[in-house]
Amino acid sequence: MPHISNLRLLLSSSSSSSSFSHLRPLTTLLPSNLRRHVFAPLRSSSSSGGRRDFYSPSFTRRGESTFMDRDRDRQSKGPPMDETKSFGFNKKRAQGREGSGLPKKELQLKKRPRSNPVSTISYVQILGTGMDTQDTSPSVLLFFDHQRFIFNAGEGLQRFCTQHKIKLSKIDHIFLSRVCSETAGGLPGLLLTLAAMGEEGMSVNIWGPSDLKYLVDAMKSFIPNAAMVHTKSFGPTPSDGAAINPEFDQFKDPIVILEDDVVKISAVLLWPRESQGRESPIGCMDVSSNILEGNDKNAIDLKPGDMSVVYICELPEIKGRFHPERAKEKGIKPGPDYRELQLGNSVFSKHLNIMVHPSDVMDPSIPGPVVLIVDCPTKSHFQRLLSLDSLSNYYSVLSSERSQKNVSCMIHLSPTSIISDHDYQTWMKRFGSAQHIIAGHEMKNAEIPILSASARIAARLNYLCPQFFPAPGFWSSKRPCLSSDSSFSCKGISDPSKIISAENLLKFTLRPRDKIGLDRSIIPTTLTASKIIDELLIEIPEIAEAAENVRNLWDRDKDNEEDNTLQEEPWLNENKLPNCLENIRKDDLEIVLLGTGSSQPSKYRNVSSIYINLFSKGGLLLDCGEGTLGQMKRRFGIEGADNALRGLRCVWISHIHADHHAGLARILTQRRDLLKGSPHDPLLVVGPRQLKRYLDAYRRLEDLDMLFLDCRHTTESSISAFEEFLESPDNEVSSLMRSPSPQQGLFTRGSPMQSCWKRPGVAPDISMAFPILKSMKEVLREAGLDSLVSFPVVHCPQAYGVVLKASQRVNSFGKLIEGWKVVYSGDTRPCPELTQASHGATVLINEATFEDGMVDEAIARNHSTTEEAIQVGAAAGVYRIILTHFSQRYPKIPVFGESHMHKTCIAFDLMSVNIADLPVLPRVLPYLKLLFKNEMAGDESEDVLEESVGVTY
């Protein structure tokens, strides 16, 4: 797409619709002295063409078999969408049959030219994913001229690579030090992105311990098999509960998994090793021999997720210089014998009748550098590490009789609790002068946001409107910072500079040999909010007055603010305040837009996720794309995000596309760890039944501590059947609760409720879900919610939207006030189901993937344009509309028209909309346009794909 000025498209007056002609122009919301800065240059460049109308087959003419899960008992709750204006959709895509007649891709590995092992540039580099948020493991890049190797692929790796211009297409191999959400959470999205690159797609080699197969089995539920054909695992197979003896001889030595011209990569396996009959520290050096002798006669229960890996990366030695004059002195003539000597082979000199060895005619070879990447997650794993004699060749403290390989650099991914232990540090000393880089989970340079582009946008938005854009967690809370020299204390190491804390993008050069050592030249400098704002005021001087005007929107009635309530703003009389907002409190509801982009993460927008903050009553997540945990920590800070996870009541997933659920496993495992040892209930996860297949397979790898409920069982018809079930006689209820078998349920032939399951829209297996529905009812009650109702939408098979309805409340005068209603569309084309569900909603959060001029693309992908999303809200009488899920072709601000925004606002990552501030929401939009007046569309990295390929969304 050509680079087109956003502002030219943003305010195109030609896109206005007659349905909005009664509204005040948005320009009137700005003070007159600011209007010219935003609107004056645009009027002359407006598009001259009118909005293109199109007519496509109506939803009412679809065949009954098109969407088998669709509620067919549409009970009119309000005016349906105008039937004279129907919206087209891609039927095959909605049915999951798109591309079914096309040949399947056979994703190929990239062929690379051979590298010269002597002249190639090589280094290891810290990719600081999670360093500022502590949500995931950092990655390590091993770089050569024509090859790239990445160790660990936690959540946010794609986004990190886009930010720092590391081309995903150059990655050849990914190695996992452990198989879990912390180290592999970014793998699904990365595989899908590579599969979508170019016409043929790409793949990558994935290596990991044997429990990698559990992750691969889980990902098959939403990732094409072709993207995972190059996965390879090694080591003993986890027992799934059966005790085994893991002390197999073949796993004591390093496993060579890759060897070519420039590097040999080997893996040393670790697993938990129980101490002998007593609690011991990590294991002192004088007991390692006993461990090695196998005194632990009992077998070990090796479970999935127990194994970790130490990777050994060895670069080839550099041959010494060949001296022809020496060869001639030994009677060797130029020719094949010269080559044999240079290859390291001895030759016979017929002239002198002696054997000539390479050392006779060549200088000594220079050993190649060695890098160790160590992931030792527990003390029990360290006991296994001590018992391995295979690493002794790399210890510099051994006698000269042993074969020694000098380690140049060691990168420690182990947690600080392990690294700070005396025994571990004693073990580190065995590697002599090696450079130690501490990159464990707790060692962070927290004062430097890793995703600087999005942090810069967040700081600018916070300056303009702190009410909707609170300061990000890494700037708003006090956090410990590392010392300026980034050193890490280790007793017994004579040179403190040999042990340092990792920093984002820190390099250790391996080749050329004369430059071996640390390279800090591209480490990002400290980024502060004050510096960003100073730059903003120079770039847009009028933004200071704009920020003051925004503050005045809230300062007008300070008495209301002190009373923690809100009354209707007189300047918005055209939008009557809903009854549910009467005397509303700020601690009732906050909608936090954690991710507002589509398809895949980008520099400025993460993928879909919305946190419904109910404050003291907990919260809910609506969709959970990759990086959701990191976004929560950016919004609330590390401690605040942990508290939000502890209070999480439910996660609701709209459909199976990865940009809406790939972050779920990380959220579940983090919550599990936070609540470990405390009484709690499993987290309720509501989603399409395809998601259950993924979660069931993934649970073989990690405990997710969750309870699953199919979206089909939360539709209005299914919930009505459940409510009738609750009203049935006690003996029938208790019988079904004890044994929720359909044969013993209330819907069997002859039962009083036999006809209930025959109703349109009721899932045939609804009785199986009654116990979980009962749990959901209790969860909603504790959260102050009256209902959670899913409804089918038009995107892909088993795609849903959701309605959240708050419970009624009583004001100080005893008046009963209805609860608020929030609707989230998920991904969809405009459809009657969405309009019906949104009728009278307080807030509609609607996807608006494409701009108005891209209707054909929206139909092809079953998404909505901006205008279509607005029309749905207008037809349903929605009070406020928040647009989200923007195409990544609009990296900072999406394209929209002026007439659309009378009750609407566009979402940004980390935007937080308090229900008490809803009347002000549209009033802020003109100032947002001012903030982004100089931005251009399409400035994203070339590694971010347009949605021309639909595998990920």
mmCIF file of C-alpha atoms in Angstrom, residues 556 560 565-585 809 815 817-818 840-843 877-880 903 914-922:
data_model
loop_
_atom_site.group_PDB
_atom_site.id
_atom_site.type_symbol
_atom_site.label_atom_id
_atom_site.label_comp_id
_atom_site.label_asym_id
_atom_site.label_seq_id
_atom_site.Cartn_x
_atom_site.Cartn_y
_atom_site.Cartn_z
ATOM 1 C CA ARG A 556 -15.444 21.510 34.980
ATOM 2 C CA ASN A 560 -18.759 15.417 41.115
ATOM 3 C CA THR A 565 -19.932 10.101 40.792
ATOM 4 C CA LEU A 566 -20.753 11.519 37.404
ATOM 5 C CA GLN A 567 -23.622 13.512 35.966
ATOM 6 C CA GLU A 568 -24.537 14.134 32.381
ATOM 7 C CA GLU A 569 -22.428 16.650 30.492
ATOM 8 C CA PRO A 570 -24.652 19.430 29.077
ATOM 9 C CA TRP A 571 -22.602 19.661 25.874
ATOM 10 C CA LEU A 572 -23.631 16.114 24.976
ATOM 11 C CA ASN A 573 -27.395 16.548 25.184
ATOM 12 C CA GLU A 574 -27.699 14.859 21.800
ATOM 13 C CA ASN A 575 -26.498 11.673 23.485
ATOM 14 C CA LYS A 576 -28.810 11.213 26.437
ATOM 15 C CA LEU A 577 -27.114 9.687 29.445
ATOM 16 C CA PRO A 578 -28.281 6.073 29.909
ATOM 17 C CA ASN A 579 -30.052 5.237 33.135
ATOM 18 C CA CYS A 580 -27.300 2.770 34.031
ATOM 19 C CA LEU A 581 -24.799 5.661 34.347
ATOM 20 C CA GLU A 582 -26.847 7.508 36.942
ATOM 21 C CA ASN A 583 -24.631 8.085 39.993
ATOM 22 C CA ILE A 584 -22.142 5.619 38.579
ATOM 23 C CA ARG A 585 -18.926 5.165 40.552
ATOM 24 C CA ARG A 809 -27.973 -1.665 41.923
ATOM 25 C CA LYS A 815 -34.112 3.690 43.414
ATOM 26 C CA ILE A 817 -30.873 1.261 38.609
ATOM 27 C CA GLU A 818 -30.264 -1.165 35.781
ATOM 28 C CA GLY A 840 -29.257 -0.577 24.019
ATOM 29 C CA ALA A 841 -25.676 -1.378 25.026
ATOM 30 C CA THR A 842 -23.747 1.068 27.160
ATOM 31 C CA VAL A 843 -20.537 0.276 25.248
ATOM 32 C CA GLY A 877 -28.809 2.486 19.697
ATOM 33 C CA VAL A 878 -25.490 2.017 21.457
ATOM 34 C CA TYR A 879 -24.397 4.833 23.788
ATOM 35 C CA ARG A 880 -20.649 4.607 23.102
ATOM 36 C CA LYS A 903 -20.392 8.742 19.839
ATOM 37 C CA ASN A 914 -13.610 4.236 33.034
ATOM 38 C CA ILE A 915 -17.371 3.906 32.845
ATOM 39 C CA ALA A 916 -17.749 7.219 34.677
ATOM 40 C CA ASP A 917 -15.863 8.960 31.873
ATOM 41 C CA LEU A 918 -17.948 7.616 28.971
ATOM 42 C CA PRO A 919 -19.726 10.937 28.302
ATOM 43 C CA VAL A 920 -16.335 12.584 27.686
ATOM 44 C CA LEU A 921 -15.019 9.876 25.381
ATOM 45 C CA PRO A 922 -15.927 11.311 21.935
#
